[in-house]
Amino acid sequence: MSWESYVRKVTPYVPGEQPKDKNIIKLNTNECPYPPAPKVRELLKDLKYEEFKLYPDTEAYPLSKALSEYYHVSEEKIFVGVGSDDVLSMAYLTFFGSDKPVIFPDITYSFYDVWAELYRIPYKQIPLDENFKINFKDYYSENTENGGVIIANPNAPVGTFEPVSKIEEVIKHNPDSIVIVDEAYIDFGGESALPLIDKYDNVLIVQTFSKSRAMAGMRIGYAFGCEKLIKYLKDVKFSFNSYTMNKTAIELGAVAVQDEAYFKETCNKIIATRERVKGELSELGFTFPDSKANFIFAKHNTVSGDEIFNALKNAGIYVRHWNKDRISDYLRITIGTDEEMDKLIGFLREYLKK
Ligand SMILES: *Cc1c(COP(=O)(O)O)cnc(C)c1O
């Protein structure tokens, strides 16, 4: 062995499949089934290619300004990045520098342990209860000494939403740690913990354009926190790469945020489809935690997760499945258009008859 012993070895995060075949019904990575806001398309036509010779704005103007206006939060309290994965990764690097473990649930976004491994941050996974619910008291520093907390609300891949009051208790009980709230799915019926940034200096709220704003391909994520916290985050980011977001994403992201009516309409359509599909899945013998996200985490009462996953895949319907302890019988099904969900339900109805 030569240089290989010096390599930073990691087991990477495995993203859901992106099939080349456009005929696949893609319900495996929680993308939005509808296109981005119409204004995005208009601006795309007007973008001036000559401007690509310049570096993008370091503060991501006009995106930062559009977010500031939409959420009524000053720009000093906003951080943006290349998808929330980039924002979360920078937050790990910035805030999780203690020798004490960062804590998060055993069943949650599977990137949380990957970043901890990458940055050599100790971590501890706390089991969800038998109904896949978070026992919030486990996250109080007096019960689990920690160097940071990260919780997804709604939790992925489970889908359940917990009231902001419970998140607030975790923040209160961790005065010496940063609590990150990953709100990737907050726009599908949950309530954001955003107001807490004015009450506590140890909370970072992270959101994304990838799910509710139909811009996964543009890679835009953002976070809210008190000024001091955001300043530390920016210091680390500027020590890493000053120009992470590209000009196109910054400009298109800004107009996407400005189209509130379209955003609300899309989210409401997805919520309506989700509620209908819940009823249909129940009739077919599936059970699932009640979801407030754009997916349902469902298990059939007789057929294994693996079997249904493969049958769906062969039929050109992709969902997500993990061969992992506690969840191997579950399928995470993204909410697509009504037509896509009709095809899914239609297939399952025939398949499960056999
Ligand atoms: C999808 C997702 C993200 C990352 O989204 P980006 O595309 O990087 O913005 C972060 N957290 C959770 C829980 C997610 O499901």
CSV table of C-alpha atoms and ligand atoms in Angstrom, one decimal:
chain,number,residue,atom,x,y,z
A,1,MET,CA,0.0,0.0,0.0
A,2,SER,CA,1.2,3.4,-0.8
A,3,TRP,CA,-0.9,6.5,-0.9
A,4,GLU,CA,-4.1,4.5,-0.2
A,5,SER,CA,-3.4,4.5,3.5
A,6,TYR,CA,-3.7,8.3,3.5
A,7,VAL,CA,-7.1,8.4,1.8
A,8,ARG,CA,-10.1,9.7,3.7
A,9,LYS,CA,-12.2,6.6,3.3
A,10,VAL,CA,-16.0,7.0,3.6
A,11,THR,CA,-19.0,4.9,2.8
A,12,PRO,CA,-21.0,7.3,0.7
A,13,TYR,CA,-24.7,8.2,0.8
A,14,VAL,CA,-26.7,6.3,-1.8
A,15,PRO,CA,-29.1,8.5,-3.6
A,16,GLY,CA,-32.3,7.1,-5.2
A,17,GLU,CA,-32.0,6.0,-8.8
A,18,GLN,CA,-32.4,8.5,-11.7
A,19,PRO,CA,-33.4,6.2,-14.6
A,20,LYS,CA,-32.6,7.3,-18.1
A,21,ASP,CA,-35.9,5.9,-19.4
A,22,LYS,CA,-38.4,8.7,-19.4
A,23,ASN,CA,-41.4,6.3,-19.3
A,24,ILE,CA,-40.6,5.3,-15.7
A,25,ILE,CA,-43.2,6.4,-13.2
A,26,LYS,CA,-40.7,8.0,-10.8
A,27,LEU,CA,-41.9,7.9,-7.2
A,28,ASN,CA,-38.5,7.2,-5.6
A,29,THR,CA,-36.8,10.5,-4.8
A,30,ASN,CA,-39.6,12.8,-3.5
A,31,GLU,CA,-39.3,15.2,-6.4
A,32,CYS,CA,-42.3,17.4,-7.3
A,33,PRO,CA,-44.3,15.9,-10.2
A,34,TYR,CA,-45.2,19.4,-11.5
A,35,PRO,CA,-42.9,21.9,-13.2
A,36,PRO,CA,-41.3,24.9,-11.5
A,37,ALA,CA,-43.2,28.2,-11.4
A,38,PRO,CA,-44.0,29.7,-14.9
A,39,LYS,CA,-41.8,32.7,-14.1
A,40,VAL,CA,-38.8,30.4,-14.0
A,41,ARG,CA,-39.4,29.5,-17.6
A,42,GLU,CA,-39.8,33.1,-18.7
A,43,LEU,CA,-36.6,34.2,-17.0
A,44,LEU,CA,-34.8,31.2,-18.4
A,45,LYS,CA,-35.5,32.6,-21.9
A,46,ASP,CA,-34.1,36.0,-20.9
A,47,LEU,CA,-30.9,34.9,-19.2
A,48,LYS,CA,-27.8,36.6,-20.8
A,49,TYR,CA,-25.1,34.1,-21.6
A,50,GLU,CA,-22.4,36.8,-21.6
A,51,GLU,CA,-22.9,37.2,-17.9
A,52,PHE,CA,-21.6,33.8,-17.3
A,53,LYS,CA,-18.1,35.2,-17.7
A,54,LEU,CA,-18.5,36.8,-14.2
A,55,TYR,CA,-18.5,35.2,-10.9
A,56,PRO,CA,-21.9,35.0,-9.2
A,57,ASP,CA,-22.8,37.4,-6.4
A,58,THR,CA,-21.1,36.3,-3.2
A,59,GLU,CA,-24.2,36.9,-1.1
A,60,ALA,CA,-26.4,35.1,-3.7
A,61,TYR,CA,-28.4,38.3,-4.5
A,62,PRO,CA,-31.2,38.2,-5.7
A,63,LEU,CA,-32.1,34.9,-4.1
A,64,SER,CA,-31.2,36.0,-0.6
A,65,LYS,CA,-33.4,39.1,-1.0
A,66,ALA,CA,-36.3,37.1,-2.4
A,67,LEU,CA,-36.2,34.7,0.6
A,68,SER,CA,-35.9,37.6,3.0
A,69,GLU,CA,-39.0,39.2,1.5
A,70,TYR,CA,-41.0,36.0,1.4
A,71,TYR,CA,-40.2,34.8,4.9
A,72,HIS,CA,-39.9,38.3,6.5
A,73,VAL,CA,-36.5,37.5,7.8
A,74,SER,CA,-33.5,39.8,7.4
A,75,GLU,CA,-30.8,38.7,5.0
A,76,GLU,CA,-28.3,38.5,7.9
A,77,LYS,CA,-30.3,35.6,9.2
A,78,ILE,CA,-30.3,33.7,5.9
A,79,PHE,CA,-27.8,31.3,4.5
A,80,VAL,CA,-28.1,29.7,1.0
A,81,GLY,CA,-26.4,26.8,-0.6
A,82,VAL,CA,-26.3,24.2,-3.3
A,83,GLY,CA,-29.3,22.3,-2.1
A,84,SER,CA,-30.0,21.7,1.5
A,85,ASP,CA,-27.4,18.8,1.4
A,86,ASP,CA,-24.7,21.5,1.0
A,87,VAL,CA,-26.3,23.7,3.7
A,88,LEU,CA,-26.5,20.8,6.1
A,89,SER,CA,-22.9,19.6,5.3
A,90,MET,CA,-21.6,23.1,6.0
A,91,ALA,CA,-23.6,23.2,9.2
A,92,TYR,CA,-22.0,20.0,10.4
A,93,LEU,CA,-18.6,21.4,9.7
A,94,THR,CA,-19.4,24.6,11.5
A,95,PHE,CA,-21.4,23.6,14.5
A,96,PHE,CA,-20.6,20.0,15.4
A,97,GLY,CA,-17.1,20.4,16.5
A,98,SER,CA,-17.5,19.0,20.0
A,99,ASP,CA,-16.1,15.6,21.3
A,100,LYS,CA,-19.6,14.7,22.4
A,101,PRO,CA,-21.8,12.8,20.0
A,102,VAL,CA,-24.2,14.5,17.6
A,103,ILE,CA,-27.6,12.9,18.1
A,104,PHE,CA,-30.4,12.0,15.7
A,105,PRO,CA,-33.0,9.2,15.2
A,106,ASP,CA,-32.0,5.7,14.1
A,107,ILE,CA,-34.6,6.0,11.3
A,108,THR,CA,-34.1,9.3,9.5
A,109,TYR,CA,-32.5,10.9,6.5
A,110,SER,CA,-29.6,8.5,5.7
A,111,PHE,CA,-27.2,11.4,5.1
A,112,TYR,CA,-26.9,12.3,8.7
A,113,ASP,CA,-24.5,9.6,9.7
A,114,VAL,CA,-22.6,9.9,6.4
A,115,TRP,CA,-21.6,13.5,7.2
A,116,ALA,CA,-20.7,12.6,10.7
A,117,GLU,CA,-18.4,9.8,9.3
A,118,LEU,CA,-17.0,12.1,6.7
A,119,TYR,CA,-16.1,14.9,9.2
A,120,ARG,CA,-15.1,12.4,11.9
A,121,ILE,CA,-17.8,13.7,14.2
A,122,PRO,CA,-18.9,11.2,16.9
A,123,TYR,CA,-22.6,10.5,16.7
A,124,LYS,CA,-25.3,8.5,18.4
A,125,GLN,CA,-28.6,7.2,16.8
A,126,ILE,CA,-31.6,7.2,19.1
A,127,PRO,CA,-34.3,4.7,18.3
A,128,LEU,CA,-37.7,5.9,17.3
A,129,ASP,CA,-40.5,4.2,19.3
A,130,GLU,CA,-42.5,1.2,17.8
A,131,ASN,CA,-44.7,3.6,16.0
A,132,PHE,CA,-41.7,5.4,14.4
A,133,LYS,CA,-42.3,8.4,16.6
A,134,ILE,CA,-39.5,10.5,18.2
A,135,ASN,CA,-39.4,10.5,21.9
A,136,PHE,CA,-38.3,14.1,22.4
A,137,LYS,CA,-37.1,13.7,26.0
A,138,ASP,CA,-34.3,11.5,24.6
A,139,TYR,CA,-32.9,14.6,23.0
A,140,TYR,CA,-32.7,16.7,26.1
A,141,SER,CA,-29.0,17.3,27.1
A,142,GLU,CA,-29.7,16.1,30.7
A,143,ASN,CA,-30.8,12.8,29.3
A,144,THR,CA,-28.3,12.4,26.4
A,145,GLU,CA,-25.1,14.4,26.6
A,146,ASN,CA,-24.5,15.7,23.1
A,147,GLY,CA,-22.5,18.0,20.9
A,148,GLY,CA,-25.5,18.8,18.7
A,149,VAL,CA,-28.9,17.6,17.6
A,150,ILE,CA,-30.4,17.2,14.1
A,151,ILE,CA,-34.0,16.3,13.6
A,152,ALA,CA,-36.0,16.2,10.3
A,153,ASN,CA,-39.5,17.5,10.7
A,154,PRO,CA,-41.5,16.0,9.1
A,155,ASN,CA,-39.1,13.1,9.6
A,156,ALA,CA,-37.9,11.2,6.5
A,157,PRO,CA,-38.5,8.5,5.4
A,158,VAL,CA,-41.3,8.1,7.9
A,159,GLY,CA,-43.3,11.3,7.0
A,160,THR,CA,-44.7,12.1,10.5
A,161,PHE,CA,-44.8,15.7,11.6
A,162,GLU,CA,-44.3,16.8,15.2
A,163,PRO,CA,-45.6,20.1,16.6
A,164,VAL,CA,-43.2,23.0,16.9
A,165,SER,CA,-43.7,23.0,20.7
A,166,LYS,CA,-41.8,19.7,20.9
A,167,ILE,CA,-39.0,21.0,18.8
A,168,GLU,CA,-38.9,24.1,21.1
A,169,GLU,CA,-38.5,21.9,24.2
A,170,VAL,CA,-35.5,20.2,22.6
A,171,ILE,CA,-33.9,23.6,21.8
A,172,LYS,CA,-34.6,24.8,25.4
A,173,HIS,CA,-33.1,21.7,26.9
A,174,ASN,CA,-29.9,22.0,24.8
A,175,PRO,CA,-28.6,25.5,25.7
A,176,ASP,CA,-25.0,24.4,24.9
A,177,SER,CA,-25.7,22.7,21.6
A,178,ILE,CA,-26.9,23.7,18.2
A,179,VAL,CA,-30.2,22.1,17.2
A,180,ILE,CA,-30.7,21.7,13.4
A,181,VAL,CA,-34.3,21.3,12.2
A,182,ASP,CA,-34.3,19.9,8.7
A,183,GLU,CA,-37.6,21.0,7.2
A,184,ALA,CA,-37.2,19.6,3.7
A,185,TYR,CA,-40.9,18.6,3.7
A,186,ILE,CA,-42.4,21.4,5.8
A,187,ASP,CA,-44.6,22.9,3.0
A,188,PHE,CA,-46.9,19.8,2.7
A,189,GLY,CA,-49.0,20.6,5.7
A,190,GLY,CA,-46.6,21.0,8.6
A,191,GLU,CA,-45.8,24.2,10.6
A,192,SER,CA,-42.3,25.6,10.4
A,193,ALA,CA,-40.2,26.3,13.5
A,194,LEU,CA,-38.9,29.4,11.8
A,195,PRO,CA,-40.3,31.9,14.4
A,196,LEU,CA,-38.0,30.2,17.0
A,197,ILE,CA,-34.9,31.8,15.5
A,198,ASP,CA,-35.9,35.1,17.1
A,199,LYS,CA,-36.3,33.4,20.5
A,200,TYR,CA,-33.2,31.1,20.6
A,201,ASP,CA,-29.7,31.6,19.4
A,202,ASN,CA,-29.0,27.8,19.1
A,203,VAL,CA,-31.4,26.8,16.3
A,204,LEU,CA,-30.8,26.4,12.6
A,205,ILE,CA,-33.8,25.8,10.3
A,206,VAL,CA,-33.0,24.3,6.9
A,207,GLN,CA,-35.3,24.1,3.9
A,208,THR,CA,-35.0,23.3,0.2
A,209,PHE,CA,-36.3,24.1,-3.3
A,210,SER,CA,-36.0,20.4,-4.2
A,211,LYS,CA,-39.4,19.1,-3.1
A,212,SER,CA,-42.1,21.8,-2.7
A,213,ARG,CA,-40.6,24.2,-5.2
A,214,ALA,CA,-40.0,21.7,-8.0
A,215,MET,CA,-36.4,22.7,-8.5
A,216,ALA,CA,-34.4,19.6,-7.4
A,217,GLY,CA,-32.3,19.9,-10.6
A,218,MET,CA,-31.2,23.5,-9.8
A,219,ARG,CA,-29.8,22.6,-6.4
A,220,ILE,CA,-31.0,25.3,-4.0
A,221,GLY,CA,-31.2,25.1,-0.3
A,222,TYR,CA,-31.3,27.7,2.5
A,223,ALA,CA,-31.2,28.1,6.3
A,224,PHE,CA,-32.4,30.5,8.9
A,225,GLY,CA,-30.8,31.3,12.2
A,226,CYS,CA,-29.8,34.2,14.4
A,227,GLU,CA,-27.2,36.6,12.9
A,228,LYS,CA,-24.3,35.3,15.0
A,229,LEU,CA,-25.0,31.7,13.9
A,230,ILE,CA,-25.3,32.6,10.3
A,231,LYS,CA,-22.1,34.6,10.4
A,232,TYR,CA,-20.2,31.5,11.7
A,233,LEU,CA,-21.8,29.4,9.0
A,234,LYS,CA,-20.8,31.9,6.3
A,235,ASP,CA,-17.2,32.1,7.7
A,236,VAL,CA,-16.8,28.3,7.2
A,237,LYS,CA,-18.5,28.4,3.8
A,238,PHE,CA,-16.2,31.2,2.6
A,239,SER,CA,-13.2,29.2,3.9
A,240,PHE,CA,-14.4,26.2,1.8
A,241,ASN,CA,-15.6,27.7,-1.5
A,242,SER,CA,-16.9,31.3,-1.9
A,243,TYR,CA,-18.8,30.5,-5.0
A,244,THR,CA,-20.9,27.5,-4.4
A,245,MET,CA,-24.2,28.5,-6.1
A,246,ASN,CA,-24.2,29.3,-9.8
A,247,LYS,CA,-25.7,32.5,-11.2
A,248,THR,CA,-28.6,30.7,-13.0
A,249,ALA,CA,-29.7,29.0,-9.8
A,250,ILE,CA,-29.5,32.2,-7.9
A,251,GLU,CA,-31.6,34.1,-10.4
A,252,LEU,CA,-34.2,31.4,-11.1
A,253,GLY,CA,-34.5,30.6,-7.4
A,254,ALA,CA,-35.4,34.2,-6.8
A,255,VAL,CA,-38.3,34.3,-9.2
A,256,ALA,CA,-39.5,30.9,-8.0
A,257,VAL,CA,-39.9,32.3,-4.5
A,258,GLN,CA,-41.8,35.3,-5.8
A,259,ASP,CA,-44.6,33.2,-7.3
A,260,GLU,CA,-46.4,32.4,-4.1
A,261,ALA,CA,-49.7,31.6,-5.8
A,262,TYR,CA,-48.2,28.9,-8.0
A,263,PHE,CA,-46.3,27.5,-5.0
A,264,LYS,CA,-49.4,27.2,-2.8
A,265,GLU,CA,-51.4,25.7,-5.7
A,266,THR,CA,-48.8,22.9,-6.3
A,267,CYS,CA,-48.4,22.1,-2.6
A,268,ASN,CA,-52.2,21.9,-2.2
A,269,LYS,CA,-52.5,19.6,-5.2
A,270,ILE,CA,-49.9,17.2,-3.8
A,271,ILE,CA,-51.6,17.3,-0.3
A,272,ALA,CA,-55.0,16.4,-1.9
A,273,THR,CA,-53.5,13.5,-3.9
A,274,ARG,CA,-51.7,12.3,-0.8
A,275,GLU,CA,-54.8,12.2,1.3
A,276,ARG,CA,-56.7,10.3,-1.4
A,277,VAL,CA,-53.9,7.8,-1.9
A,278,LYS,CA,-53.8,7.2,1.9
A,279,GLY,CA,-57.4,5.9,1.7
A,280,GLU,CA,-56.6,3.7,-1.3
A,281,LEU,CA,-53.5,2.2,0.2
A,282,SER,CA,-55.4,1.3,3.4
A,283,GLU,CA,-58.0,-0.5,1.4
A,284,LEU,CA,-55.3,-2.5,-0.3
A,285,GLY,CA,-54.0,-3.7,3.1
A,286,PHE,CA,-51.2,-1.2,3.7
A,287,THR,CA,-50.4,0.5,7.0
A,288,PHE,CA,-48.3,3.6,7.4
A,289,PRO,CA,-47.5,6.4,9.8
A,290,ASP,CA,-49.6,9.4,9.1
A,291,SER,CA,-47.7,11.5,6.6
A,292,LYS,CA,-47.4,15.3,6.3
A,293,ALA,CA,-44.8,15.0,3.6
A,294,ASN,CA,-44.9,14.4,-0.2
A,295,PHE,CA,-44.5,10.7,0.3
A,296,ILE,CA,-46.1,7.8,2.3
A,297,PHE,CA,-44.0,5.2,4.1
A,298,ALA,CA,-46.1,2.1,3.7
A,299,LYS,CA,-46.0,-1.6,4.6
A,300,HIS,CA,-48.3,-4.3,3.4
A,301,ASN,CA,-49.9,-6.6,5.9
A,302,THR,CA,-48.9,-9.8,4.1
A,303,VAL,CA,-46.5,-9.2,1.2
A,304,SER,CA,-42.9,-8.3,1.9
A,305,GLY,CA,-41.4,-4.9,1.0
A,306,ASP,CA,-38.8,-6.5,-1.2
A,307,GLU,CA,-41.3,-8.4,-3.2
A,308,ILE,CA,-43.6,-5.4,-3.9
A,309,PHE,CA,-40.6,-3.2,-4.6
A,310,ASN,CA,-39.3,-5.6,-7.3
A,311,ALA,CA,-42.8,-6.1,-8.8
A,312,LEU,CA,-43.3,-2.4,-9.1
A,313,LYS,CA,-39.8,-1.9,-10.6
A,314,ASN,CA,-40.5,-4.5,-13.2
A,315,ALA,CA,-43.7,-2.7,-14.0
A,316,GLY,CA,-41.7,0.5,-14.5
A,317,ILE,CA,-42.8,2.1,-11.3
A,318,TYR,CA,-39.9,3.2,-9.1
A,319,VAL,CA,-40.3,3.6,-5.3
A,320,ARG,CA,-37.7,3.6,-2.6
A,321,HIS,CA,-36.9,0.6,-0.4
A,322,TRP,CA,-34.1,0.0,2.2
A,323,ASN,CA,-32.8,-3.4,3.2
A,324,LYS,CA,-32.3,-2.1,6.7
A,325,ASP,CA,-33.3,-3.2,10.2
A,326,ARG,CA,-36.8,-2.2,11.2
A,327,ILE,CA,-37.8,-0.8,7.8
A,328,SER,CA,-37.2,-3.5,5.3
A,329,ASP,CA,-40.9,-4.2,4.8
A,330,TYR,CA,-41.6,-0.5,4.1
A,331,LEU,CA,-41.8,1.3,0.8
A,332,ARG,CA,-41.4,5.0,0.6
A,333,ILE,CA,-43.8,6.1,-2.1
A,334,THR,CA,-43.5,9.7,-3.5
A,335,ILE,CA,-46.7,11.5,-4.2
A,336,GLY,CA,-46.8,12.0,-8.0
A,337,THR,CA,-49.6,13.4,-10.2
A,338,ASP,CA,-53.1,11.9,-9.9
A,339,GLU,CA,-52.5,9.9,-13.1
A,340,GLU,CA,-49.3,8.5,-11.8
A,341,MET,CA,-50.9,7.5,-8.5
A,342,ASP,CA,-53.8,5.9,-10.4
A,343,LYS,CA,-51.3,3.7,-12.2
A,344,LEU,CA,-49.6,2.7,-9.0
A,345,ILE,CA,-52.8,1.9,-7.3
A,346,GLY,CA,-54.1,0.1,-10.4
A,347,PHE,CA,-51.0,-2.1,-10.5
A,348,LEU,CA,-51.0,-2.9,-6.8
A,349,ARG,CA,-54.7,-3.8,-6.9
A,350,GLU,CA,-54.0,-6.4,-9.7
A,351,TYR,CA,-50.8,-7.6,-8.2
A,352,LEU,CA,-52.1,-8.1,-4.7
A,353,LYS,CA,-55.1,-10.1,-6.0
A,354,LYS,CA,-52.7,-12.9,-7.0
B,1,LIG,C1,-34.3,15.7,0.1
B,1,LIG,C2,-33.8,16.0,1.4
B,1,LIG,C3,-32.8,16.8,1.7
B,1,LIG,C4,-31.8,17.4,0.6
B,1,LIG,O1,-32.4,18.0,-0.4
B,1,LIG,P1,-31.6,18.9,-1.4
B,1,LIG,O2,-32.0,18.4,-2.7
B,1,LIG,O3,-30.1,18.7,-1.2
B,1,LIG,O4,-32.0,20.3,-1.1
B,1,LIG,C5,-32.4,17.1,3.0
B,1,LIG,N1,-33.0,16.6,4.0
B,1,LIG,C6,-34.0,15.7,3.8
B,1,LIG,C7,-34.7,15.1,5.0
B,1,LIG,C8,-34.4,15.3,2.5
B,1,LIG,O5,-35.4,14.4,2.4
